[in-house]
Coordinates of N, CA, C and O and ligand atoms in Angstrom, one line a residue:
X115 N -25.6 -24.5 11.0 CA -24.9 -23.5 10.2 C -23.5 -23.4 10.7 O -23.3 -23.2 11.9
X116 N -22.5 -23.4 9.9 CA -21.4 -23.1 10.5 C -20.5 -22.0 9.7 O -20.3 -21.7 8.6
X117 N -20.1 -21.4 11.0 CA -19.7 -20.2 10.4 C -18.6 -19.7 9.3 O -18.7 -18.5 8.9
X118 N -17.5 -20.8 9.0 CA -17.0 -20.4 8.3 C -17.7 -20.8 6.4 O -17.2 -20.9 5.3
X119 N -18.9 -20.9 6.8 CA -19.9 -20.5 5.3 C -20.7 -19.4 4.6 O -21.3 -19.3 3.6
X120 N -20.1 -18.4 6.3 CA -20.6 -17.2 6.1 C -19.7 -16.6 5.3 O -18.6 -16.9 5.5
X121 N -20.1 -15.7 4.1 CA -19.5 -14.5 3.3 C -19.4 -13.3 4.0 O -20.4 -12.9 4.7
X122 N -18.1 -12.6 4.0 CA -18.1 -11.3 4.3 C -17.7 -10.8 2.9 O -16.8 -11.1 2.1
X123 N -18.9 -9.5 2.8 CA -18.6 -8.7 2.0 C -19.1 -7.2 2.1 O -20.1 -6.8 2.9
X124 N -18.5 -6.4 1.4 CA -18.8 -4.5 1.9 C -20.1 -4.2 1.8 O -20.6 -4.6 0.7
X125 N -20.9 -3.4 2.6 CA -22.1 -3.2 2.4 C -22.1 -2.0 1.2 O -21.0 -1.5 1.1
X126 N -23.0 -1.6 0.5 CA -23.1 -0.6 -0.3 C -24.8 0.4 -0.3 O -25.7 -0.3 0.0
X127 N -25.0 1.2 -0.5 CA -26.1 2.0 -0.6 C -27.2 1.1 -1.4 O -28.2 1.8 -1.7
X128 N -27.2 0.0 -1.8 CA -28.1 -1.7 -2.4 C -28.3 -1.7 -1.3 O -29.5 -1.4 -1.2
X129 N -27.6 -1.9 0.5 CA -27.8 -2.9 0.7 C -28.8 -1.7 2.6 O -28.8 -1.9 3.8
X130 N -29.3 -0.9 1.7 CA -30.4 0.1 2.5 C -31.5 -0.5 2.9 O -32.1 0.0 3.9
X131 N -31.8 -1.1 2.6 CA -33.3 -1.4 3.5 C -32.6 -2.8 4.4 O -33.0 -2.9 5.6
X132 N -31.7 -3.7 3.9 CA -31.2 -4.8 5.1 C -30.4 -3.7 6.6 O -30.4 -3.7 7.8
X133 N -29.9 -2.9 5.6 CA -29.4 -2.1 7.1 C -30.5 -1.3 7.8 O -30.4 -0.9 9.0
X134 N -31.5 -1.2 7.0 CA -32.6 -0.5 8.0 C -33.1 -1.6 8.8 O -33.0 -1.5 10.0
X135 N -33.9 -3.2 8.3 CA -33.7 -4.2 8.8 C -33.2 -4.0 10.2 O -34.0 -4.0 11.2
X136 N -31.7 -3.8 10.4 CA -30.8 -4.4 11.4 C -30.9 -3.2 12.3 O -30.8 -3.2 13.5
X137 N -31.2 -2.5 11.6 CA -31.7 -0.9 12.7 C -32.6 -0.9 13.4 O -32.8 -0.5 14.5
X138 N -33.6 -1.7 12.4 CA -34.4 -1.6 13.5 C -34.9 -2.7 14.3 O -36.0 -2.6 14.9
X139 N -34.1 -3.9 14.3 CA -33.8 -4.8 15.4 C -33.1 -4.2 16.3 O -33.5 -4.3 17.5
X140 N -31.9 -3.2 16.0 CA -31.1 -2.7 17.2 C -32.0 -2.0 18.0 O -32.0 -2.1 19.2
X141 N -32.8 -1.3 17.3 CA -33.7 -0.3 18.2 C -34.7 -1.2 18.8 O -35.4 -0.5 19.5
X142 N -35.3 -2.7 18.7 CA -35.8 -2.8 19.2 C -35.3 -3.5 20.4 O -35.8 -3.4 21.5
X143 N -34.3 -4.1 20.1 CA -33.4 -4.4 21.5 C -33.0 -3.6 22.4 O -32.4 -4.0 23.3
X144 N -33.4 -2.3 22.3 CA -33.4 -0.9 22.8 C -34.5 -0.4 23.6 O -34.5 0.6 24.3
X145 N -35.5 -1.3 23.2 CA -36.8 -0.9 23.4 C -37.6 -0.4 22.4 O -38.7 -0.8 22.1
X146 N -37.0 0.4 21.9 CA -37.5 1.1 20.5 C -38.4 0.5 19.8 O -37.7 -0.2 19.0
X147 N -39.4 0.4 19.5 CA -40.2 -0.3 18.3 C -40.4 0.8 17.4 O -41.0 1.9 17.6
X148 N -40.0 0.5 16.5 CA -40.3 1.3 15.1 C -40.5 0.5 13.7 O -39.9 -0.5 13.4
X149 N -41.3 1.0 13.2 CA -42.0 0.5 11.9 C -41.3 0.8 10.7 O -41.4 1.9 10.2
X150 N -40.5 -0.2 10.1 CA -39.8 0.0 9.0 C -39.6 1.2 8.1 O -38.6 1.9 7.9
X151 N -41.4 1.2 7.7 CA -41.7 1.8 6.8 C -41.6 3.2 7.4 O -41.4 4.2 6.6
X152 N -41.7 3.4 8.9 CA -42.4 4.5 9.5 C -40.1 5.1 9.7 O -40.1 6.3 10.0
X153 N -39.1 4.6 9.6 CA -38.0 4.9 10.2 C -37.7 6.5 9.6 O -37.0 7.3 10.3
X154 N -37.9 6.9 8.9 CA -37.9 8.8 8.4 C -38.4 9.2 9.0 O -38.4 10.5 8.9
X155 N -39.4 8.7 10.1 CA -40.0 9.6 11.2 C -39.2 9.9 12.5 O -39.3 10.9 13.2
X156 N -38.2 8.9 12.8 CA -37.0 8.9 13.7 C -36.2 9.1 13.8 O -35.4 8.3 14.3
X157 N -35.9 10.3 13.6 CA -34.6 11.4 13.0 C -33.4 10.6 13.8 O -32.4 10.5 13.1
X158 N -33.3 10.1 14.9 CA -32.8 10.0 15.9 C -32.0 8.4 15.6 O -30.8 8.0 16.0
X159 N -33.1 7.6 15.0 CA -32.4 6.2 14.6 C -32.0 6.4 13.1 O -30.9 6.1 12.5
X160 N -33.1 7.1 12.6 CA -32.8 7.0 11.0 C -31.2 7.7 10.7 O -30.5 7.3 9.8
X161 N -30.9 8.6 11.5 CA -29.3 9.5 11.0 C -28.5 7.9 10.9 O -27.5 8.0 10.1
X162 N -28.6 6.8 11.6 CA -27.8 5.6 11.7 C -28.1 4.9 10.2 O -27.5 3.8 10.0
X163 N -28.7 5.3 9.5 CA -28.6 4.8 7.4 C -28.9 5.1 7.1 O -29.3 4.4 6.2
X164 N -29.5 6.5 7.0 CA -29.7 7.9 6.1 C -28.7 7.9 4.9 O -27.5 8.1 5.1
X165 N -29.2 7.6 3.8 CA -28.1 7.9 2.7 C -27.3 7.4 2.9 O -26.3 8.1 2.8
X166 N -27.1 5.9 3.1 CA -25.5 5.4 3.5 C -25.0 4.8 2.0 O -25.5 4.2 1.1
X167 N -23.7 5.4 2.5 CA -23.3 5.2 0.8 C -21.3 5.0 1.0 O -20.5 5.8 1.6
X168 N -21.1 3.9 0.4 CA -19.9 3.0 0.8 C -18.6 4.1 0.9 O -17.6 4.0 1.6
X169 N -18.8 5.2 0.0 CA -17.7 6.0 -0.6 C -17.7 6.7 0.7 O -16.5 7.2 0.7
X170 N -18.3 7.0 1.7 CA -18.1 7.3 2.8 C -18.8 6.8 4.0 O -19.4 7.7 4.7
X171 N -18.8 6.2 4.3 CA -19.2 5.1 5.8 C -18.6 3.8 5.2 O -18.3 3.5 4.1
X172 N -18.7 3.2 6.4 CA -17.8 1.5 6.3 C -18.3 0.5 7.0 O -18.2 0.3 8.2
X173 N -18.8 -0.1 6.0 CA -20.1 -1.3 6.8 C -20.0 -2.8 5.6 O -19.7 -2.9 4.4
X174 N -20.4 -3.9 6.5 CA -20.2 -4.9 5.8 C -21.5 -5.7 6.2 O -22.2 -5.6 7.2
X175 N -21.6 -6.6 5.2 CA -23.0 -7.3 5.1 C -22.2 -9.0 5.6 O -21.1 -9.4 5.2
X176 N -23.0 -9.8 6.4 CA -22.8 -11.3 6.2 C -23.7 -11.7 5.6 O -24.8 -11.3 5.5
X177 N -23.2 -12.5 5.1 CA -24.4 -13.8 3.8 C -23.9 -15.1 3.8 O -22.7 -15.4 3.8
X178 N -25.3 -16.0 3.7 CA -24.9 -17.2 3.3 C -24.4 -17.0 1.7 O -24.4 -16.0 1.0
X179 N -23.8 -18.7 1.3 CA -22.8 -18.8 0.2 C -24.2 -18.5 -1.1 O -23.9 -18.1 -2.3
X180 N -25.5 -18.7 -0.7 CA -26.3 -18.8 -1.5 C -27.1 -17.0 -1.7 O -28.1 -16.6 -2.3
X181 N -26.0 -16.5 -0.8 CA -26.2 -14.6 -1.2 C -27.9 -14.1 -0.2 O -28.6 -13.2 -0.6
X182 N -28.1 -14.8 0.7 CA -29.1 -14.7 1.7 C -27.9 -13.3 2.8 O -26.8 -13.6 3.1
X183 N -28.4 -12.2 3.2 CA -28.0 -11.4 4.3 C -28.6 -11.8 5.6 O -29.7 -11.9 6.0
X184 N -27.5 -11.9 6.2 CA -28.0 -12.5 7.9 C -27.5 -11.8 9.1 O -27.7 -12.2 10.3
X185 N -26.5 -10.6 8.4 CA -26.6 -9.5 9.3 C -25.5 -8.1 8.9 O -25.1 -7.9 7.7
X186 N -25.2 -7.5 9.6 CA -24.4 -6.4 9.1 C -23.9 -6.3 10.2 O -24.3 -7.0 11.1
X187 N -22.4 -4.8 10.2 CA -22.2 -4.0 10.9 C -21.7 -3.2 10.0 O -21.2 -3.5 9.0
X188 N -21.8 -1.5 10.7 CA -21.2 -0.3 9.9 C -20.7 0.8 10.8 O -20.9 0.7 12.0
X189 N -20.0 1.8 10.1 CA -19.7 3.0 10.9 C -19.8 4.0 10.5 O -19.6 4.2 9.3
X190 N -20.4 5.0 11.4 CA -20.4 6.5 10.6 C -20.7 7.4 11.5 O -21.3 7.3 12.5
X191 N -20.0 8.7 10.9 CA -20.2 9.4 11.7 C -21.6 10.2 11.7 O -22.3 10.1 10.7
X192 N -22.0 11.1 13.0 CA -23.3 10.8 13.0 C -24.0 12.5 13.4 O -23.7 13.2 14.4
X193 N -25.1 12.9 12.0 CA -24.8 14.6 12.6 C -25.4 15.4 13.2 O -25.6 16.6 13.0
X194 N -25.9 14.5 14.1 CA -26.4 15.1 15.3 C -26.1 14.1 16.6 O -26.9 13.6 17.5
X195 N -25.2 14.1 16.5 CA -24.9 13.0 17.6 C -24.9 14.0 19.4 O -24.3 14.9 19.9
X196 N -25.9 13.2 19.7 CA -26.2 14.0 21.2 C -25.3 13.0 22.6 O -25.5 13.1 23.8
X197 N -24.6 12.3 22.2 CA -24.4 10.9 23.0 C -23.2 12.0 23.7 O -22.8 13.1 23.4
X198 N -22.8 11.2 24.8 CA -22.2 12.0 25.9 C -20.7 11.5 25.2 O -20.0 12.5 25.0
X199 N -20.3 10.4 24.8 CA -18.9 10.3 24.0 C -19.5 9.9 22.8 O -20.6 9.6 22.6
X200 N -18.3 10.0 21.7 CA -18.8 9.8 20.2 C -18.6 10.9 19.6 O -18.9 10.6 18.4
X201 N -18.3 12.0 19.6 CA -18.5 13.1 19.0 C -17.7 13.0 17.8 O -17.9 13.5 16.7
X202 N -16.4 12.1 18.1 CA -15.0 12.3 17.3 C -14.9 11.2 16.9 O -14.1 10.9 16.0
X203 N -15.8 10.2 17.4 CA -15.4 8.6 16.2 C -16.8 8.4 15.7 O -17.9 8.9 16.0
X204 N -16.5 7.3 14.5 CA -17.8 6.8 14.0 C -18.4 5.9 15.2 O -17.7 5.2 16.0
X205 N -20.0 5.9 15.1 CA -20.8 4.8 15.6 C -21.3 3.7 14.9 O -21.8 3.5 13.8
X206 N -20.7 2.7 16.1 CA -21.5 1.5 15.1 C -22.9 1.5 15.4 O -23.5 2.1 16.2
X207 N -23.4 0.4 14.5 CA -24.6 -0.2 14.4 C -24.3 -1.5 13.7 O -23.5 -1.7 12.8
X208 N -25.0 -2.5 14.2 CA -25.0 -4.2 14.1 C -26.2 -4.8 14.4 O -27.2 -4.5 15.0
X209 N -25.8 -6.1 13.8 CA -26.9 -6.8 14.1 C -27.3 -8.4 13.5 O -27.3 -8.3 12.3
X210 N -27.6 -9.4 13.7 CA -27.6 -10.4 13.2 C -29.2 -10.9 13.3 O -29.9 -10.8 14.2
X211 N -29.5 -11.5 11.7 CA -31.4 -11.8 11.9 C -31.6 -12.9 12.8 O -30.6 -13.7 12.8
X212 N -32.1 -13.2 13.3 CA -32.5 -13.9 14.6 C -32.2 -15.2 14.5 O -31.4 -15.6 15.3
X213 N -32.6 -16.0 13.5 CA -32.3 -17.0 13.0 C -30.5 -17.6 13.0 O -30.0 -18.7 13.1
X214 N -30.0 -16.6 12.8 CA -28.5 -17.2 13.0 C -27.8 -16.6 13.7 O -26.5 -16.6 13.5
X215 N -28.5 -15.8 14.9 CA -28.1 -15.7 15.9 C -26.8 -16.3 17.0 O -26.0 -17.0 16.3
X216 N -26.4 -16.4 18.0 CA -25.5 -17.8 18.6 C -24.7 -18.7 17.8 O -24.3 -19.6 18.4
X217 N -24.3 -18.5 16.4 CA -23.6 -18.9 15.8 C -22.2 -18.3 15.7 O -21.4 -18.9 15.2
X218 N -21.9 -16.9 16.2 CA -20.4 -16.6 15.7 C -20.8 -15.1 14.7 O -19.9 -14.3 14.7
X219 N -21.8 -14.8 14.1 CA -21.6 -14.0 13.1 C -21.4 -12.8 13.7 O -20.9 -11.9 13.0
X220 N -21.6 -12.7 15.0 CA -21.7 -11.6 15.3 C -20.6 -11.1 15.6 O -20.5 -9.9 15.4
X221 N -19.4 -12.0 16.3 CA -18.2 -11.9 16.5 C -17.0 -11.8 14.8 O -16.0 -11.1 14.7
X222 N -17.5 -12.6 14.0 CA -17.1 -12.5 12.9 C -17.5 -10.9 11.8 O -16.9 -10.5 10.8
X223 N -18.5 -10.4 12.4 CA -18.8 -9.1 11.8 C -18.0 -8.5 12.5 O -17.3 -7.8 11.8
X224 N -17.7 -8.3 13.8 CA -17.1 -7.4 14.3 C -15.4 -7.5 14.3 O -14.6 -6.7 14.7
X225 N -15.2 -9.0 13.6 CA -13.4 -8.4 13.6 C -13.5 -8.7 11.7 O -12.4 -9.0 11.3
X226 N -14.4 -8.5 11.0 CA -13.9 -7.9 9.9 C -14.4 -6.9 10.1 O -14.2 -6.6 8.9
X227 N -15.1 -6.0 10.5 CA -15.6 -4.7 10.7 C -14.2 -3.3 11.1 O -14.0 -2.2 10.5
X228 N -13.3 -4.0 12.3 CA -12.2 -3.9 12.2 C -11.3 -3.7 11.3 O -10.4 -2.9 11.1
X229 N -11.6 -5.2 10.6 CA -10.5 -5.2 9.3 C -10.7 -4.1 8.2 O -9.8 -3.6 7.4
X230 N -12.1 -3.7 8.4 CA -12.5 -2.6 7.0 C -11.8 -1.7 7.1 O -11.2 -1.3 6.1
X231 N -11.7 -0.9 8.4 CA -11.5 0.0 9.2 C -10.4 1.1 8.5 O -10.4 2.3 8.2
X232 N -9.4 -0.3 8.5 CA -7.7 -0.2 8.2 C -7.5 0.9 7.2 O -8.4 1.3 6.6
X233 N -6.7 1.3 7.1 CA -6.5 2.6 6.0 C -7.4 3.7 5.6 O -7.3 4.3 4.6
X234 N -8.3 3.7 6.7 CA -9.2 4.7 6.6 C -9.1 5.9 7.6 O -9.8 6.9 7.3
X235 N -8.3 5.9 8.6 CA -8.3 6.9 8.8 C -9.1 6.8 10.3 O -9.3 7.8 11.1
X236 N -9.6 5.4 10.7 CA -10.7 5.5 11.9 C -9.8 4.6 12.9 O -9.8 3.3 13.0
X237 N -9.1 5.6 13.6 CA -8.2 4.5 14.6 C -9.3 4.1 16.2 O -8.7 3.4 17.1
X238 N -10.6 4.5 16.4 CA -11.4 4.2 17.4 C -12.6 4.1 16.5 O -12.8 4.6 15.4
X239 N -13.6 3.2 17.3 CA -14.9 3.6 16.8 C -15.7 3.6 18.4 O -15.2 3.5 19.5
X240 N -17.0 3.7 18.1 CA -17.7 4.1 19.4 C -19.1 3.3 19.4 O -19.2 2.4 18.6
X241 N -19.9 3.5 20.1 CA -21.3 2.8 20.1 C -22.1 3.1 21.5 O -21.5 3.4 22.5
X242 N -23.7 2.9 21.5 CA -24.2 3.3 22.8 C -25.1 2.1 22.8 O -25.9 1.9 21.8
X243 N -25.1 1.3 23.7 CA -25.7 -0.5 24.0 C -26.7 -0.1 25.3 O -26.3 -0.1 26.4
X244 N -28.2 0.0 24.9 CA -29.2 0.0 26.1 C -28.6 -0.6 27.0 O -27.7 -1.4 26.7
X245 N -28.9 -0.5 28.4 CA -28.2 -1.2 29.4 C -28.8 -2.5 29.8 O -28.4 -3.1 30.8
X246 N -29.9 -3.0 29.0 CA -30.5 -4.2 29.3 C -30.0 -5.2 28.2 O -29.8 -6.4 28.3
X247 N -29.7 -4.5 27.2 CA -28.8 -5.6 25.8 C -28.0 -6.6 26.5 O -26.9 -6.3 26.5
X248 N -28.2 -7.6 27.1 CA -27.4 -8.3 27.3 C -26.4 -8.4 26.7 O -25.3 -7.9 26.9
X249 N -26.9 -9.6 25.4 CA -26.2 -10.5 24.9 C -25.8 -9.3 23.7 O -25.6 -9.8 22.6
X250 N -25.7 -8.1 23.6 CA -24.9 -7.2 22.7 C -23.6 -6.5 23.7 O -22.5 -6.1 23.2
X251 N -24.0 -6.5 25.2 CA -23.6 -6.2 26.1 C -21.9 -7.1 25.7 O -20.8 -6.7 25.2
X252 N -22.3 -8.4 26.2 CA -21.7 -9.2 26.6 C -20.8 -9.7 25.2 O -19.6 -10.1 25.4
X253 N -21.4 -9.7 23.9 CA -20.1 -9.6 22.7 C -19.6 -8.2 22.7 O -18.9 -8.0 21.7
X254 N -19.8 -7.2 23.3 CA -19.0 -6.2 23.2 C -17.8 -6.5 23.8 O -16.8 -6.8 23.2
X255 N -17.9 -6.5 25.1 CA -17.2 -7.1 26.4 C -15.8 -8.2 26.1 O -14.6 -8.2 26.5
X256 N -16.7 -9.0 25.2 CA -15.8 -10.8 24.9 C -14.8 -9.6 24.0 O -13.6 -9.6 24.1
X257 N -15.4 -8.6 23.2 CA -14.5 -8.1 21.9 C -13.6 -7.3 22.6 O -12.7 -7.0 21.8
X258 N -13.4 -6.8 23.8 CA -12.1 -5.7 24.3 C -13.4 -4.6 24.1 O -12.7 -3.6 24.3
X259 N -14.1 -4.3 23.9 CA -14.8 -3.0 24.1 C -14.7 -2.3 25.5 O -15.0 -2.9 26.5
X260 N -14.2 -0.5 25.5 CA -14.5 -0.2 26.6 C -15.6 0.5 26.8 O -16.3 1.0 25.9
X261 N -15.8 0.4 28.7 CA -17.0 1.3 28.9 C -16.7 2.7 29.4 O -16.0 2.9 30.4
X262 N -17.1 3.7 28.5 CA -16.6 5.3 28.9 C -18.2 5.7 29.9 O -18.2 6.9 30.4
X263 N -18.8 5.1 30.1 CA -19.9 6.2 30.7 C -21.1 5.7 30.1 O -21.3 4.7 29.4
X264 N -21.9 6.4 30.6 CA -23.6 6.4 30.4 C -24.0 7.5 30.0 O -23.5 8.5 30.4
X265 N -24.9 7.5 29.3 CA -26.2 8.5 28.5 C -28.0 7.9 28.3 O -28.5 7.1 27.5
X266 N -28.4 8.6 29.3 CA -29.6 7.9 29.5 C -29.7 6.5 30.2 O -29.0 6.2 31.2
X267 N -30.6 5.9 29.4 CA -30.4 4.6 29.2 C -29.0 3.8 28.8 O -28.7 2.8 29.3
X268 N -28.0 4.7 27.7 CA -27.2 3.4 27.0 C -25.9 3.6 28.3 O -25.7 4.4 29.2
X269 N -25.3 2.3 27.7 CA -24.0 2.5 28.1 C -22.7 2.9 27.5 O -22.1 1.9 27.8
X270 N -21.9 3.4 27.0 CA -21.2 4.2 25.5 C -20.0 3.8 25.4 O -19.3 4.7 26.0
X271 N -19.3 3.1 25.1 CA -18.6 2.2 24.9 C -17.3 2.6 23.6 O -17.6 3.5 22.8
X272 N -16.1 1.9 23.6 CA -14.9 2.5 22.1 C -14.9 1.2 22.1 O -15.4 0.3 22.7
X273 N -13.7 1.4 21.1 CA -12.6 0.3 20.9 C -11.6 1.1 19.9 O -12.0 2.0 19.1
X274 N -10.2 0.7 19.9 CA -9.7 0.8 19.0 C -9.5 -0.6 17.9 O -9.4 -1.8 18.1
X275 N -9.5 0.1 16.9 CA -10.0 -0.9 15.8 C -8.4 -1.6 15.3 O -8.3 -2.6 14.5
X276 N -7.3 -0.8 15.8 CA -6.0 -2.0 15.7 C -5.5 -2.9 16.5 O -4.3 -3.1 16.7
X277 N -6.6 -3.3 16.9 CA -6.4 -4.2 17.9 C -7.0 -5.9 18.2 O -6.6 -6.5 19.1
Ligands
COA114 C1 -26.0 -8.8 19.7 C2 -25.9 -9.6 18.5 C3 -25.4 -8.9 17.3 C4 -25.0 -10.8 18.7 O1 -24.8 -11.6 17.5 P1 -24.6 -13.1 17.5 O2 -24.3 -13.5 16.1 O3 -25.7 -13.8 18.2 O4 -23.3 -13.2 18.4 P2 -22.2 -14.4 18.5 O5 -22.9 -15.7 18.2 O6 -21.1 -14.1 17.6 O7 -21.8 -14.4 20.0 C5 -20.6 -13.8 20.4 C6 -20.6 -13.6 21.9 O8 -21.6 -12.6 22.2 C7 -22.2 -12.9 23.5 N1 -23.7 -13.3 23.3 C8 -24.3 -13.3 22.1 N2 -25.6 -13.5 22.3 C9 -25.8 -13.7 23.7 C10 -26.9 -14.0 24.5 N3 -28.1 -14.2 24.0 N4 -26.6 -14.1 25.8 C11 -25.4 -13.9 26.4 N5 -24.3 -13.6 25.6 C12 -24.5 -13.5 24.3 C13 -21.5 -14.1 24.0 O9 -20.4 -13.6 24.8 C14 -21.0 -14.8 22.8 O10 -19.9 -15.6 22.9 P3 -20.0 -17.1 23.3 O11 -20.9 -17.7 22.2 O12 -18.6 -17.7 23.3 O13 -20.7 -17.2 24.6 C15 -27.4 -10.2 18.2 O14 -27.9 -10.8 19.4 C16 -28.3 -9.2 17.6 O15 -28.4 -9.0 16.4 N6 -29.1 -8.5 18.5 C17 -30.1 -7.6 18.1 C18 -29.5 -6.3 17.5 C19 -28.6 -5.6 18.6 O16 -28.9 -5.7 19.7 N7 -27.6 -5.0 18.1 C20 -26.7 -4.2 18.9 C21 -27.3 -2.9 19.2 S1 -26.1 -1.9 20.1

């Protein structure tokens, strides 16, 4: 697979159950095991695509040319956000389906995730990466992400998005 066959395009409130999907791979890379169907029981993961709806959050889908989704990222702010930084920028959430993994998409979601960003008014965004995430660890890292601190388990990380 090569990456420049991937589509980017905007996610929209259609594209709710793939971002639940990717949630709940994040969470399980977290440790988290949660049951799709069971995610309204997780106040805590679910506030990350509760109602997400394009006219206010900023998230983009990857797809093959043949309209297959093979991963996301998005931003939002979040309203009960207990994380030790975050209070004032949106959080991401990402993720790529397993299968095309190691290919790039992941770095390619994250600088058009960036690109979305633009004219919106979101000059940082933020995120909290279990401390065992490696390999989410380690493309944060490649991307200029900073480390602000710890909360619990994660590690809580920015970036500014003009950059
Ligand atoms: C983290 C994740 C999004 C990375 O997506 P990806 O498409 O595999 O990433 P890329 O192929 O673009 O890799 C970019 C860089 O990330 C790092 N990376 C990605 N996977 C890695 C791994 N398994 N081990 C070490 N580094 C890794 C590398 O620095 C890599 O650059 P390189 O290929 O030049 O070494 C993907 O592993 C995933 O979906 N994980 C489950 C969900 C998740 O953890 N989301 C984040 C929650 S905070």
């Amino acid at each position: 697979m090569d990456v420049d066959k991937i589509v980017i395009r905007q996610a929209t409130s259609y594209d709710i159950v793939f971002l639940s999907e990717i949630l709940v791979a994040a969470a399980a890379a977290s440790g988290i095991n949660i049951p799709i169907d069971d995610l309204p029981d997780y106040p805590d993961a679910y506030q990350y695509v509760e109602g997400y709806y394009e006219g206010s959050d900023v998230g983009i889908v990857a797809e093959t040319i043949s309209g297959e989704p093979v991963g996301a990222a998005w931003v939002r702010m979040l309203l009960t956000d207990d994380h030790a930084v975050g209070h004032s920028t949106p959080e991401l959430t990402m993720g790529v389906v397993p299968e095309y993994r190691r290919k790039g998409v992941g770095e390619l979601l994250m600088k058009e995730l960036y690109r979305a960003t633009w004219g919106k008014n979101i000059p940082k965004i933020s995120l909290g990466v279990h401390k065992e995430n490696t390999s989410a660890i380690m493309l944060y890292r490649k991307q200029g992400w900073i480390e602000d601190g710890t909360f619990k388990e994660y590690i809580m990380m920015s970036r500014k998005t003009n950059v």
